mmCIF file with all atom_site columns, C-alpha atoms in Angstrom:
data_model
loop_
_atom_site.group_PDB
_atom_site.id
_atom_site.type_symbol
_atom_site.label_atom_id
_atom_site.label_alt_id
_atom_site.label_comp_id
_atom_site.label_asym_id
_atom_site.label_entity_id
_atom_site.label_seq_id
_atom_site.pdbx_PDB_ins_code
_atom_site.Cartn_x
_atom_site.Cartn_y
_atom_site.Cartn_z
_atom_site.occupancy
_atom_site.B_iso_or_equiv
_atom_site.pdbx_formal_charge
_atom_site.auth_seq_id
_atom_site.auth_comp_id
_atom_site.auth_asym_id
_atom_site.auth_atom_id
_atom_site.pdbx_PDB_model_num
ATOM 1   C CA . UNK A 1 1   ? 1.768   -4.664  32.204 1.00 77.00 ? 215 UNK A CA 1
ATOM 2   C CA . UNK A 1 2   ? 2.540   -3.037  28.868 1.00 88.00 ? 216 UNK A CA 1
ATOM 3   C CA . UNK A 1 3   ? 5.229   -5.024  27.058 1.00 95.00 ? 217 UNK A CA 1
ATOM 4   C CA . UNK A 1 4   ? 5.262   -2.567  24.150 1.00 97.00 ? 218 UNK A CA 1
ATOM 5   C CA . UNK A 1 5   ? 5.116   1.102   25.035 1.00 97.00 ? 219 UNK A CA 1
ATOM 6   C CA . UNK A 1 6   ? 4.525   4.137   22.897 1.00 97.00 ? 220 UNK A CA 1
ATOM 7   C CA . UNK A 1 7   ? 4.827   6.988   25.323 1.00 93.00 ? 221 UNK A CA 1
ATOM 8   C CA . UNK A 1 8   ? 3.772   9.779   22.990 1.00 95.00 ? 222 UNK A CA 1
ATOM 9   C CA . UNK A 1 9   ? 0.025   9.679   22.321 1.00 96.00 ? 223 UNK A CA 1
ATOM 10  C CA . UNK A 1 10  ? 0.346   12.342  19.637 1.00 97.00 ? 224 UNK A CA 1
ATOM 11  C CA . UNK A 1 11  ? 2.860   14.136  17.455 1.00 97.00 ? 225 UNK A CA 1
ATOM 12  C CA . UNK A 1 12  ? 2.515   17.142  15.137 1.00 98.00 ? 226 UNK A CA 1
ATOM 13  C CA . UNK A 1 13  ? 5.011   17.773  12.368 1.00 98.00 ? 227 UNK A CA 1
ATOM 14  C CA . UNK A 1 14  ? 5.241   20.297  9.559  1.00 98.00 ? 228 UNK A CA 1
ATOM 15  C CA . UNK A 1 15  ? 4.957   18.942  6.036  1.00 98.00 ? 229 UNK A CA 1
ATOM 16  C CA . UNK A 1 16  ? 8.376   18.188  4.580  1.00 97.00 ? 230 UNK A CA 1
ATOM 17  C CA . UNK A 1 17  ? 10.044  17.746  7.955  1.00 98.00 ? 231 UNK A CA 1
ATOM 18  C CA . UNK A 1 18  ? 11.044  14.507  9.654  1.00 98.00 ? 232 UNK A CA 1
ATOM 19  C CA . UNK A 1 19  ? 8.595   12.577  11.841 1.00 98.00 ? 233 UNK A CA 1
ATOM 20  C CA . UNK A 1 20  ? 10.128  10.374  14.529 1.00 98.00 ? 234 UNK A CA 1
ATOM 21  C CA . UNK A 1 21  ? 7.894   7.917   16.349 1.00 98.00 ? 235 UNK A CA 1
ATOM 22  C CA . UNK A 1 22  ? 9.311   6.001   19.286 1.00 98.00 ? 236 UNK A CA 1
ATOM 23  C CA . UNK A 1 23  ? 8.607   2.629   20.816 1.00 98.00 ? 237 UNK A CA 1
ATOM 24  C CA . UNK A 1 24  ? 10.055  0.751   23.800 1.00 98.00 ? 238 UNK A CA 1
ATOM 25  C CA . UNK A 1 25  ? 9.636   -2.895  24.732 1.00 98.00 ? 239 UNK A CA 1
ATOM 26  C CA . UNK A 1 26  ? 10.315  -4.908  27.840 1.00 97.00 ? 240 UNK A CA 1
ATOM 27  C CA . UNK A 1 27  ? 10.104  -8.538  26.725 1.00 94.00 ? 241 UNK A CA 1
ATOM 28  C CA . UNK A 1 28  ? 13.555  -9.897  25.818 1.00 93.00 ? 242 UNK A CA 1
ATOM 29  C CA . UNK A 1 29  ? 11.953  -12.672 23.777 1.00 92.00 ? 243 UNK A CA 1
ATOM 30  C CA . UNK A 1 30  ? 10.719  -10.208 21.166 1.00 93.00 ? 244 UNK A CA 1
ATOM 31  C CA . UNK A 1 31  ? 12.862  -10.462 18.063 1.00 92.00 ? 245 UNK A CA 1
ATOM 32  C CA . UNK A 1 32  ? 10.680  -9.127  15.286 1.00 93.00 ? 246 UNK A CA 1
ATOM 33  C CA . UNK A 1 33  ? 9.138   -5.691  15.208 1.00 95.00 ? 247 UNK A CA 1
ATOM 34  C CA . UNK A 1 34  ? 6.562   -4.094  12.979 1.00 94.00 ? 248 UNK A CA 1
ATOM 35  C CA . UNK A 1 35  ? 4.913   -0.757  12.435 1.00 96.00 ? 249 UNK A CA 1
ATOM 36  C CA . UNK A 1 36  ? 1.276   -0.546  11.416 1.00 96.00 ? 250 UNK A CA 1
ATOM 37  C CA . UNK A 1 37  ? -0.561  2.522   10.197 1.00 96.00 ? 251 UNK A CA 1
ATOM 38  C CA . UNK A 1 38  ? -4.251  3.064   10.873 1.00 95.00 ? 252 UNK A CA 1
ATOM 39  C CA . UNK A 1 39  ? -6.642  5.566   9.347  1.00 95.00 ? 253 UNK A CA 1
ATOM 40  C CA . UNK A 1 40  ? -10.006 6.228   11.048 1.00 91.00 ? 254 UNK A CA 1
ATOM 41  C CA . UNK A 1 41  ? -12.638 3.550   10.377 1.00 87.00 ? 255 UNK A CA 1
ATOM 42  C CA . UNK A 1 42  ? -10.070 1.309   8.694  1.00 91.00 ? 256 UNK A CA 1
ATOM 43  C CA . UNK A 1 43  ? -8.084  -1.662  9.888  1.00 92.00 ? 257 UNK A CA 1
ATOM 44  C CA . UNK A 1 44  ? -4.359  -1.376  10.596 1.00 94.00 ? 258 UNK A CA 1
ATOM 45  C CA . UNK A 1 45  ? -2.144  -1.801  7.536  1.00 94.00 ? 259 UNK A CA 1
ATOM 46  C CA . UNK A 1 46  ? 1.409   -3.086  7.607  1.00 93.00 ? 260 UNK A CA 1
ATOM 47  C CA . UNK A 1 47  ? 4.052   -0.424  7.010  1.00 95.00 ? 261 UNK A CA 1
ATOM 48  C CA . UNK A 1 48  ? 7.536   -1.757  7.726  1.00 95.00 ? 262 UNK A CA 1
ATOM 49  C CA . UNK A 1 49  ? 9.259   -4.361  9.868  1.00 94.00 ? 263 UNK A CA 1
ATOM 50  C CA . UNK A 1 50  ? 12.669  -5.212  11.256 1.00 95.00 ? 264 UNK A CA 1
ATOM 51  C CA . UNK A 1 51  ? 14.273  -8.357  12.555 1.00 93.00 ? 265 UNK A CA 1
ATOM 52  C CA . UNK A 1 52  ? 16.483  -8.257  15.632 1.00 93.00 ? 266 UNK A CA 1
ATOM 53  C CA . UNK A 1 53  ? 19.473  -9.315  13.536 1.00 93.00 ? 267 UNK A CA 1
ATOM 54  C CA . UNK A 1 54  ? 19.389  -5.887  11.918 1.00 95.00 ? 268 UNK A CA 1
ATOM 55  C CA . UNK A 1 55  ? 19.567  -2.389  13.337 1.00 96.00 ? 269 UNK A CA 1
ATOM 56  C CA . UNK A 1 56  ? 18.031  -0.568  10.398 1.00 97.00 ? 270 UNK A CA 1
ATOM 57  C CA . UNK A 1 57  ? 15.518  -1.208  7.654  1.00 97.00 ? 271 UNK A CA 1
ATOM 58  C CA . UNK A 1 58  ? 14.557  1.292   5.005  1.00 97.00 ? 272 UNK A CA 1
ATOM 59  C CA . UNK A 1 59  ? 11.635  1.421   2.592  1.00 96.00 ? 273 UNK A CA 1
ATOM 60  C CA . UNK A 1 60  ? 11.270  4.630   0.647  1.00 97.00 ? 274 UNK A CA 1
ATOM 61  C CA . UNK A 1 61  ? 10.470  7.480   3.023  1.00 98.00 ? 275 UNK A CA 1
ATOM 62  C CA . UNK A 1 62  ? 10.198  5.102   5.982  1.00 98.00 ? 276 UNK A CA 1
ATOM 63  C CA . UNK A 1 63  ? 13.116  3.856   8.069  1.00 98.00 ? 277 UNK A CA 1
ATOM 64  C CA . UNK A 1 64  ? 12.951  1.803   11.227 1.00 98.00 ? 278 UNK A CA 1
ATOM 65  C CA . UNK A 1 65  ? 15.873  1.758   13.650 1.00 98.00 ? 279 UNK A CA 1
ATOM 66  C CA . UNK A 1 66  ? 16.334  -0.877  16.328 1.00 98.00 ? 280 UNK A CA 1
ATOM 67  C CA . UNK A 1 67  ? 18.514  -0.522  19.426 1.00 97.00 ? 281 UNK A CA 1
ATOM 68  C CA . UNK A 1 68  ? 18.392  -3.936  21.078 1.00 96.00 ? 282 UNK A CA 1
ATOM 69  C CA . UNK A 1 69  ? 20.484  -3.018  24.107 1.00 96.00 ? 283 UNK A CA 1
ATOM 70  C CA . UNK A 1 70  ? 18.085  -0.200  24.918 1.00 97.00 ? 284 UNK A CA 1
ATOM 71  C CA . UNK A 1 71  ? 15.017  -2.209  23.842 1.00 97.00 ? 285 UNK A CA 1
ATOM 72  C CA . UNK A 1 72  ? 14.021  0.742   21.735 1.00 98.00 ? 286 UNK A CA 1
ATOM 73  C CA . UNK A 1 73  ? 12.917  1.244   18.175 1.00 97.00 ? 287 UNK A CA 1
ATOM 74  C CA . UNK A 1 74  ? 11.927  4.260   16.180 1.00 98.00 ? 288 UNK A CA 1
ATOM 75  C CA . UNK A 1 75  ? 10.186  4.975   12.902 1.00 98.00 ? 289 UNK A CA 1
ATOM 76  C CA . UNK A 1 76  ? 11.462  7.872   10.817 1.00 98.00 ? 290 UNK A CA 1
ATOM 77  C CA . UNK A 1 77  ? 9.372   9.378   8.040  1.00 98.00 ? 291 UNK A CA 1
ATOM 78  C CA . UNK A 1 78  ? 11.215  11.740  5.719  1.00 98.00 ? 292 UNK A CA 1
ATOM 79  C CA . UNK A 1 79  ? 9.831   13.905  4.257  1.00 98.00 ? 293 UNK A CA 1
ATOM 80  C CA . UNK A 1 80  ? 6.494   13.877  6.073  1.00 98.00 ? 294 UNK A CA 1
ATOM 81  C CA . UNK A 1 81  ? 3.385   14.333  3.947  1.00 98.00 ? 295 UNK A CA 1
ATOM 82  C CA . UNK A 1 82  ? -0.196  15.237  4.943  1.00 97.00 ? 296 UNK A CA 1
ATOM 83  C CA . UNK A 1 83  ? -1.304  11.764  3.832  1.00 96.00 ? 297 UNK A CA 1
ATOM 84  C CA . UNK A 1 84  ? 0.914   10.304  6.546  1.00 98.00 ? 298 UNK A CA 1
ATOM 85  C CA . UNK A 1 85  ? -1.481  11.650  9.171  1.00 98.00 ? 299 UNK A CA 1
ATOM 86  C CA . UNK A 1 86  ? -2.736  8.526   10.953 1.00 98.00 ? 300 UNK A CA 1
ATOM 87  C CA . UNK A 1 87  ? -2.280  6.486   14.111 1.00 97.00 ? 301 UNK A CA 1
ATOM 88  C CA . UNK A 1 88  ? 0.932   4.471   14.085 1.00 98.00 ? 302 UNK A CA 1
ATOM 89  C CA . UNK A 1 89  ? 1.160   1.271   16.112 1.00 97.00 ? 303 UNK A CA 1
ATOM 90  C CA . UNK A 1 90  ? 4.381   -0.408  17.093 1.00 97.00 ? 304 UNK A CA 1
ATOM 91  C CA . UNK A 1 91  ? 4.070   -4.199  17.406 1.00 95.00 ? 305 UNK A CA 1
ATOM 92  C CA . UNK A 1 92  ? 6.397   -6.997  18.436 1.00 94.00 ? 306 UNK A CA 1
ATOM 93  C CA . UNK A 1 93  ? 6.563   -10.755 18.182 1.00 91.00 ? 307 UNK A CA 1
ATOM 94  C CA . UNK A 1 94  ? 8.811   -13.610 19.240 1.00 89.00 ? 308 UNK A CA 1
ATOM 95  C CA . UNK A 1 95  ? 10.027  -16.248 16.806 1.00 79.00 ? 309 UNK A CA 1
ATOM 96  C CA . UNK A 1 96  ? 9.085   -19.228 18.931 1.00 76.00 ? 310 UNK A CA 1
ATOM 97  C CA . UNK A 1 97  ? 5.982   -20.495 20.664 1.00 74.00 ? 311 UNK A CA 1
ATOM 98  C CA . UNK A 1 98  ? 2.882   -18.372 20.859 1.00 71.00 ? 312 UNK A CA 1
ATOM 99  C CA . UNK A 1 99  ? 4.900   -15.294 20.066 1.00 68.00 ? 313 UNK A CA 1
ATOM 100 C CA . UNK A 1 100 ? 5.487   -16.466 16.523 1.00 74.00 ? 314 UNK A CA 1
ATOM 101 C CA . UNK A 1 101 ? 1.890   -15.738 15.554 1.00 80.00 ? 315 UNK A CA 1
ATOM 102 C CA . UNK A 1 102 ? 0.805   -13.267 18.192 1.00 88.00 ? 316 UNK A CA 1
ATOM 103 C CA . UNK A 1 103 ? 1.480   -9.584  17.860 1.00 91.00 ? 317 UNK A CA 1
ATOM 104 C CA . UNK A 1 104 ? 1.784   -7.412  20.956 1.00 94.00 ? 318 UNK A CA 1
ATOM 105 C CA . UNK A 1 105 ? 0.845   -3.839  20.160 1.00 96.00 ? 319 UNK A CA 1
ATOM 106 C CA . UNK A 1 106 ? 1.592   -0.501  21.762 1.00 97.00 ? 320 UNK A CA 1
ATOM 107 C CA . UNK A 1 107 ? -1.175  2.026   22.359 1.00 97.00 ? 321 UNK A CA 1
ATOM 108 C CA . UNK A 1 108 ? -0.335  3.984   19.238 1.00 97.00 ? 322 UNK A CA 1
ATOM 109 C CA . UNK A 1 109 ? 0.853   7.480   18.370 1.00 98.00 ? 323 UNK A CA 1
ATOM 110 C CA . UNK A 1 110 ? -1.391  9.827   16.422 1.00 98.00 ? 324 UNK A CA 1
ATOM 111 C CA . UNK A 1 111 ? 0.686   11.668  13.844 1.00 98.00 ? 325 UNK A CA 1
ATOM 112 C CA . UNK A 1 112 ? -0.620  14.919  12.368 1.00 98.00 ? 326 UNK A CA 1
ATOM 113 C CA . UNK A 1 113 ? 1.302   16.367  9.429  1.00 98.00 ? 327 UNK A CA 1
ATOM 114 C CA . UNK A 1 114 ? 0.471   20.024  8.997  1.00 97.00 ? 328 UNK A CA 1
ATOM 115 C CA . UNK A 1 115 ? 0.480   21.365  5.423  1.00 94.00 ? 329 UNK A CA 1
ATOM 116 C CA . UNK B 2 1   ? -13.656 -8.029  -2.375 1.00 54.00 ? 87  UNK B CA 1
ATOM 117 C CA . UNK B 2 2   ? -10.033 -8.977  -2.096 1.00 79.00 ? 88  UNK B CA 1
ATOM 118 C CA . UNK B 2 3   ? -9.568  -7.926  1.518  1.00 93.00 ? 89  UNK B CA 1
ATOM 119 C CA . UNK B 2 4   ? -10.701 -9.196  4.902  1.00 96.00 ? 90  UNK B CA 1
ATOM 120 C CA . UNK B 2 5   ? -14.397 -8.495  5.299  1.00 97.00 ? 91  UNK B CA 1
ATOM 121 C CA . UNK B 2 6   ? -16.082 -8.015  8.683  1.00 98.00 ? 92  UNK B CA 1
ATOM 122 C CA . UNK B 2 7   ? -19.769 -7.680  9.462  1.00 97.00 ? 93  UNK B CA 1
ATOM 123 C CA . UNK B 2 8   ? -21.480 -5.867  10.983 1.00 97.00 ? 94  UNK B CA 1
ATOM 124 C CA . UNK B 2 9   ? -19.352 -2.750  10.876 1.00 96.00 ? 95  UNK B CA 1
ATOM 125 C CA . UNK B 2 10  ? -21.305 -1.384  13.839 1.00 97.00 ? 96  UNK B CA 1
ATOM 126 C CA . UNK B 2 11  ? -23.354 -3.176  16.446 1.00 98.00 ? 97  UNK B CA 1
ATOM 127 C CA . UNK B 2 12  ? -25.199 -1.582  19.349 1.00 98.00 ? 98  UNK B CA 1
ATOM 128 C CA . UNK B 2 13  ? -26.681 -3.940  21.881 1.00 97.00 ? 99  UNK B CA 1
ATOM 129 C CA . UNK B 2 14  ? -27.978 -3.971  25.413 1.00 97.00 ? 100 UNK B CA 1
ATOM 130 C CA . UNK B 2 15  ? -26.196 -5.418  28.380 1.00 97.00 ? 101 UNK B CA 1
ATOM 131 C CA . UNK B 2 16  ? -26.906 -9.111  28.718 1.00 97.00 ? 102 UNK B CA 1
ATOM 132 C CA . UNK B 2 17  ? -27.624 -9.754  25.038 1.00 98.00 ? 103 UNK B CA 1
ATOM 133 C CA . UNK B 2 18  ? -25.879 -12.216 22.731 1.00 98.00 ? 104 UNK B CA 1
ATOM 134 C CA . UNK B 2 19  ? -23.762 -10.960 19.830 1.00 98.00 ? 105 UNK B CA 1
ATOM 135 C CA . UNK B 2 20  ? -22.137 -12.564 16.802 1.00 98.00 ? 106 UNK B CA 1
ATOM 136 C CA . UNK B 2 21  ? -19.412 -10.919 14.739 1.00 98.00 ? 107 UNK B CA 1
ATOM 137 C CA . UNK B 2 22  ? -18.420 -12.369 11.394 1.00 98.00 ? 108 UNK B CA 1
ATOM 138 C CA . UNK B 2 23  ? -15.097 -12.402 9.555  1.00 98.00 ? 109 UNK B CA 1
ATOM 139 C CA . UNK B 2 24  ? -14.522 -13.439 5.950  1.00 97.00 ? 110 UNK B CA 1
ATOM 140 C CA . UNK B 2 25  ? -10.752 -13.758 5.418  1.00 96.00 ? 111 UNK B CA 1
ATOM 141 C CA . UNK B 2 26  ? -8.782  -13.364 2.222  1.00 95.00 ? 112 UNK B CA 1
ATOM 142 C CA . UNK B 2 27  ? -9.307  -16.406 0.028  1.00 93.00 ? 113 UNK B CA 1
ATOM 143 C CA . UNK B 2 28  ? -6.629  -19.009 0.585  1.00 90.00 ? 114 UNK B CA 1
ATOM 144 C CA . UNK B 2 29  ? -5.431  -17.643 3.905  1.00 91.00 ? 115 UNK B CA 1
ATOM 145 C CA . UNK B 2 30  ? -5.341  -20.509 6.368  1.00 90.00 ? 116 UNK B CA 1
ATOM 146 C CA . UNK B 2 31  ? -4.413  -18.450 9.413  1.00 92.00 ? 117 UNK B CA 1
ATOM 147 C CA . UNK B 2 32  ? -7.089  -16.258 10.991 1.00 95.00 ? 118 UNK B CA 1
ATOM 148 C CA . UNK B 2 33  ? -6.865  -14.039 14.064 1.00 95.00 ? 119 UNK B CA 1
ATOM 149 C CA . UNK B 2 34  ? -9.203  -12.029 16.226 1.00 97.00 ? 120 UNK B CA 1
ATOM 150 C CA . UNK B 2 35  ? -7.951  -8.961  18.073 1.00 97.00 ? 121 UNK B CA 1
ATOM 151 C CA . UNK B 2 36  ? -9.821  -6.499  20.252 1.00 97.00 ? 122 UNK B CA 1
ATOM 152 C CA . UNK B 2 37  ? -9.058  -2.788  20.392 1.00 96.00 ? 123 UNK B CA 1
ATOM 153 C CA . UNK B 2 38  ? -10.518 -0.908  23.322 1.00 95.00 ? 124 UNK B CA 1
ATOM 154 C CA . UNK B 2 39  ? -10.636 2.886   23.378 1.00 93.00 ? 125 UNK B CA 1
ATOM 155 C CA . UNK B 2 40  ? -7.158  4.378   23.720 1.00 91.00 ? 126 UNK B CA 1
ATOM 156 C CA . UNK B 2 41  ? -5.450  1.001   23.500 1.00 94.00 ? 127 UNK B CA 1
ATOM 157 C CA . UNK B 2 42  ? -3.667  -0.979  20.851 1.00 95.00 ? 128 UNK B CA 1
ATOM 158 C CA . UNK B 2 43  ? -5.142  -4.189  19.455 1.00 96.00 ? 129 UNK B CA 1
ATOM 159 C CA . UNK B 2 44  ? -4.980  -7.142  21.867 1.00 96.00 ? 130 UNK B CA 1
ATOM 160 C CA . UNK B 2 45  ? -4.796  -10.748 20.746 1.00 95.00 ? 131 UNK B CA 1
ATOM 161 C CA . UNK B 2 46  ? -7.864  -12.889 21.375 1.00 97.00 ? 132 UNK B CA 1
ATOM 162 C CA . UNK B 2 47  ? -7.649  -16.103 19.352 1.00 95.00 ? 133 UNK B CA 1
ATOM 163 C CA . UNK B 2 48  ? -5.810  -17.704 16.437 1.00 93.00 ? 134 UNK B CA 1
ATOM 164 C CA . UNK B 2 49  ? -7.113  -20.333 14.021 1.00 93.00 ? 135 UNK B CA 1
ATOM 165 C CA . UNK B 2 50  ? -5.022  -22.514 11.765 1.00 91.00 ? 136 UNK B CA 1
ATOM 166 C CA . UNK B 2 51  ? -7.538  -24.051 9.397  1.00 87.00 ? 137 UNK B CA 1
ATOM 167 C CA . UNK B 2 52  ? -10.663 -25.100 11.285 1.00 88.00 ? 138 UNK B CA 1
ATOM 168 C CA . UNK B 2 53  ? -9.147  -25.463 14.726 1.00 87.00 ? 139 UNK B CA 1
ATOM 169 C CA . UNK B 2 54  ? -8.456  -22.851 17.351 1.00 85.00 ? 140 UNK B CA 1
ATOM 170 C CA . UNK B 2 55  ? -4.696  -23.213 17.775 1.00 86.00 ? 141 UNK B CA 1
ATOM 171 C CA . UNK B 2 56  ? -4.553  -20.663 20.588 1.00 90.00 ? 142 UNK B CA 1
ATOM 172 C CA . UNK B 2 57  ? -7.496  -19.124 22.427 1.00 92.00 ? 143 UNK B CA 1
ATOM 173 C CA . UNK B 2 58  ? -5.462  -17.865 25.371 1.00 91.00 ? 144 UNK B CA 1
ATOM 174 C CA . UNK B 2 59  ? -6.429  -14.245 24.711 1.00 93.00 ? 145 UNK B CA 1
ATOM 175 C CA . UNK B 2 60  ? -10.166 -14.749 25.145 1.00 96.00 ? 146 UNK B CA 1
ATOM 176 C CA . UNK B 2 61  ? -11.000 -12.791 28.322 1.00 95.00 ? 147 UNK B CA 1
ATOM 177 C CA . UNK B 2 62  ? -13.494 -15.280 29.799 1.00 94.00 ? 148 UNK B CA 1
ATOM 178 C CA . UNK B 2 63  ? -15.918 -18.055 28.911 1.00 95.00 ? 149 UNK B CA 1
ATOM 179 C CA . UNK B 2 64  ? -18.519 -15.618 27.584 1.00 97.00 ? 150 UNK B CA 1
ATOM 180 C CA . UNK B 2 65  ? -16.343 -15.352 24.479 1.00 97.00 ? 151 UNK B CA 1
ATOM 181 C CA . UNK B 2 66  ? -16.185 -18.114 21.908 1.00 96.00 ? 152 UNK B CA 1
ATOM 182 C CA . UNK B 2 67  ? -15.117 -18.305 18.277 1.00 97.00 ? 153 UNK B CA 1
ATOM 183 C CA . UNK B 2 68  ? -15.592 -20.879 15.527 1.00 96.00 ? 154 UNK B CA 1
ATOM 184 C CA . UNK B 2 69  ? -14.320 -21.454 12.017 1.00 95.00 ? 155 UNK B CA 1
ATOM 185 C CA . UNK B 2 70  ? -16.173 -24.623 10.948 1.00 93.00 ? 156 UNK B CA 1
ATOM 186 C CA . UNK B 2 71  ? -15.025 -24.832 7.327  1.00 92.00 ? 157 UNK B CA 1
ATOM 187 C CA . UNK B 2 72  ? -11.644 -23.199 7.646  1.00 89.00 ? 158 UNK B CA 1
ATOM 188 C CA . UNK B 2 73  ? -12.721 -19.959 6.022  1.00 93.00 ? 159 UNK B CA 1
ATOM 189 C CA . UNK B 2 74  ? -15.369 -17.705 7.614  1.00 97.00 ? 160 UNK B CA 1
ATOM 190 C CA . UNK B 2 75  ? -15.086 -17.229 11.365 1.00 97.00 ? 161 UNK B CA 1
ATOM 191 C CA . UNK B 2 76  ? -17.650 -16.072 13.893 1.00 98.00 ? 162 UNK B CA 1
ATOM 192 C CA . UNK B 2 77  ? -16.821 -14.504 17.243 1.00 98.00 ? 163 UNK B CA 1
ATOM 193 C CA . UNK B 2 78  ? -19.631 -15.055 19.726 1.00 98.00 ? 164 UNK B CA 1
ATOM 194 C CA . UNK B 2 79  ? -20.139 -13.072 22.899 1.00 98.00 ? 165 UNK B CA 1
ATOM 195 C CA . UNK B 2 80  ? -22.726 -14.162 25.444 1.00 97.00 ? 166 UNK B CA 1
ATOM 196 C CA . UNK B 2 81  ? -24.293 -12.012 28.167 1.00 97.00 ? 167 UNK B CA 1
ATOM 197 C CA . UNK B 2 82  ? -22.548 -8.902  26.902 1.00 98.00 ? 168 UNK B CA 1
ATOM 198 C CA . UNK B 2 83  ? -21.221 -6.392  29.410 1.00 97.00 ? 169 UNK B CA 1
ATOM 199 C CA . UNK B 2 84  ? -20.433 -2.699  28.987 1.00 97.00 ? 170 UNK B CA 1
ATOM 200 C CA . UNK B 2 85  ? -16.731 -3.528  29.231 1.00 96.00 ? 171 UNK B CA 1
ATOM 201 C CA . UNK B 2 86  ? -17.017 -5.585  26.039 1.00 97.00 ? 172 UNK B CA 1
ATOM 202 C CA . UNK B 2 87  ? -17.458 -2.368  24.067 1.00 98.00 ? 173 UNK B CA 1
ATOM 203 C CA . UNK B 2 88  ? -14.548 -2.195  21.634 1.00 97.00 ? 174 UNK B CA 1
ATOM 204 C CA . UNK B 2 89  ? -13.565 -2.605  18.008 1.00 97.00 ? 175 UNK B CA 1
ATOM 205 C CA . UNK B 2 90  ? -13.133 -6.278  17.181 1.00 98.00 ? 176 UNK B CA 1
ATOM 206 C CA . UNK B 2 91  ? -10.536 -6.747  14.454 1.00 98.00 ? 177 UNK B CA 1
ATOM 207 C CA . UNK B 2 92  ? -10.100 -9.818  12.320 1.00 98.00 ? 178 UNK B CA 1
ATOM 208 C CA . UNK B 2 93  ? -6.912  -10.547 10.388 1.00 96.00 ? 179 UNK B CA 1
ATOM 209 C CA . UNK B 2 94  ? -5.745  -13.308 8.083  1.00 94.00 ? 180 UNK B CA 1
ATOM 210 C CA . UNK B 2 95  ? -2.441  -14.437 6.639  1.00 91.00 ? 181 UNK B CA 1
ATOM 211 C CA . UNK B 2 96  ? -0.961  -17.117 4.400  1.00 86.00 ? 182 UNK B CA 1
ATOM 212 C CA . UNK B 2 97  ? 1.672   -18.033 6.949  1.00 77.00 ? 183 UNK B CA 1
ATOM 213 C CA . UNK B 2 98  ? 1.000   -17.867 10.690 1.00 74.00 ? 184 UNK B CA 1
ATOM 214 C CA . UNK B 2 99  ? 4.557   -16.854 11.566 1.00 73.00 ? 185 UNK B CA 1
ATOM 215 C CA . UNK B 2 100 ? 4.362   -13.090 11.669 1.00 71.00 ? 186 UNK B CA 1
ATOM 216 C CA . UNK B 2 101 ? 8.011   -12.726 10.746 1.00 69.00 ? 187 UNK B CA 1
ATOM 217 C CA . UNK B 2 102 ? 7.425   -14.391 7.393  1.00 67.00 ? 188 UNK B CA 1
ATOM 218 C CA . UNK B 2 103 ? 3.952   -13.322 6.437  1.00 64.00 ? 189 UNK B CA 1
ATOM 219 C CA . UNK B 2 104 ? 2.022   -10.120 6.618  1.00 81.00 ? 190 UNK B CA 1
ATOM 220 C CA . UNK B 2 105 ? -1.206  -9.930  8.571  1.00 89.00 ? 191 UNK B CA 1
ATOM 221 C CA . UNK B 2 106 ? -4.074  -8.335  6.682  1.00 93.00 ? 192 UNK B CA 1
ATOM 222 C CA . UNK B 2 107 ? -6.641  -6.703  8.928  1.00 95.00 ? 193 UNK B CA 1
ATOM 223 C CA . UNK B 2 108 ? -10.285 -6.032  8.253  1.00 97.00 ? 194 UNK B CA 1
ATOM 224 C CA . UNK B 2 109 ? -11.937 -2.725  9.074  1.00 96.00 ? 195 UNK B CA 1
ATOM 225 C CA . UNK B 2 110 ? -13.277 -4.077  12.326 1.00 97.00 ? 196 UNK B CA 1
ATOM 226 C CA . UNK B 2 111 ? -16.673 -4.439  13.972 1.00 98.00 ? 197 UNK B CA 1
ATOM 227 C CA . UNK B 2 112 ? -17.405 -1.702  16.485 1.00 97.00 ? 198 UNK B CA 1
ATOM 228 C CA . UNK B 2 113 ? -19.425 -3.136  19.358 1.00 98.00 ? 199 UNK B CA 1
ATOM 229 C CA . UNK B 2 114 ? -21.213 -0.833  21.780 1.00 98.00 ? 200 UNK B CA 1
ATOM 230 C CA . UNK B 2 115 ? -22.916 -2.350  24.801 1.00 98.00 ? 201 UNK B CA 1
ATOM 231 C CA . UNK B 2 116 ? -25.381 0.006   26.473 1.00 96.00 ? 202 UNK B CA 1
#
């Protein structure tokens, strides 16, 4: 039972265009969401996060949008660069109990930015 | 180094053998986590340490898996009687604050385990 779903295994985008990565969740207890980026043979690195009290968080070229009613979040990368090519994981946590220190990850989306 | 260090980076073993995977967290990080990433999946939580004690081991798949952190720093994940289904990348992470909404988790590069 996947509580965090990334339904697109892969995405190809032209350099300079927008990349949009999507994520859906089913657990209503989740109230904090994160995106991690992973290059081959490296561990995941934190990219950006959002709390459920917000619907948008921006950091440079990266923006995360949260739609709580739809249990959906998305990561926008504008403009996309070849160095953004990596696997992107959506992750979620809850602020109480075990969820406060456990992350539940999606399966990831492999982004390829074509020069 | 300044990051989370994991050894070995690659381990190939035969079914039924015993394996140990080591994690050296960032200095000063009291919270330590083990996750497992199987092929085509996202990382899955295994166990969380706060200091020396395992605060939550609910993610360990069965009693063949065990982890220790005797001095509150280095941790070892131990797998007995390995099975082919144990093949995965085992990721270690550490953080200053265990609450993920206040502190960033720093992951190591992982130990890739292959059970033949």
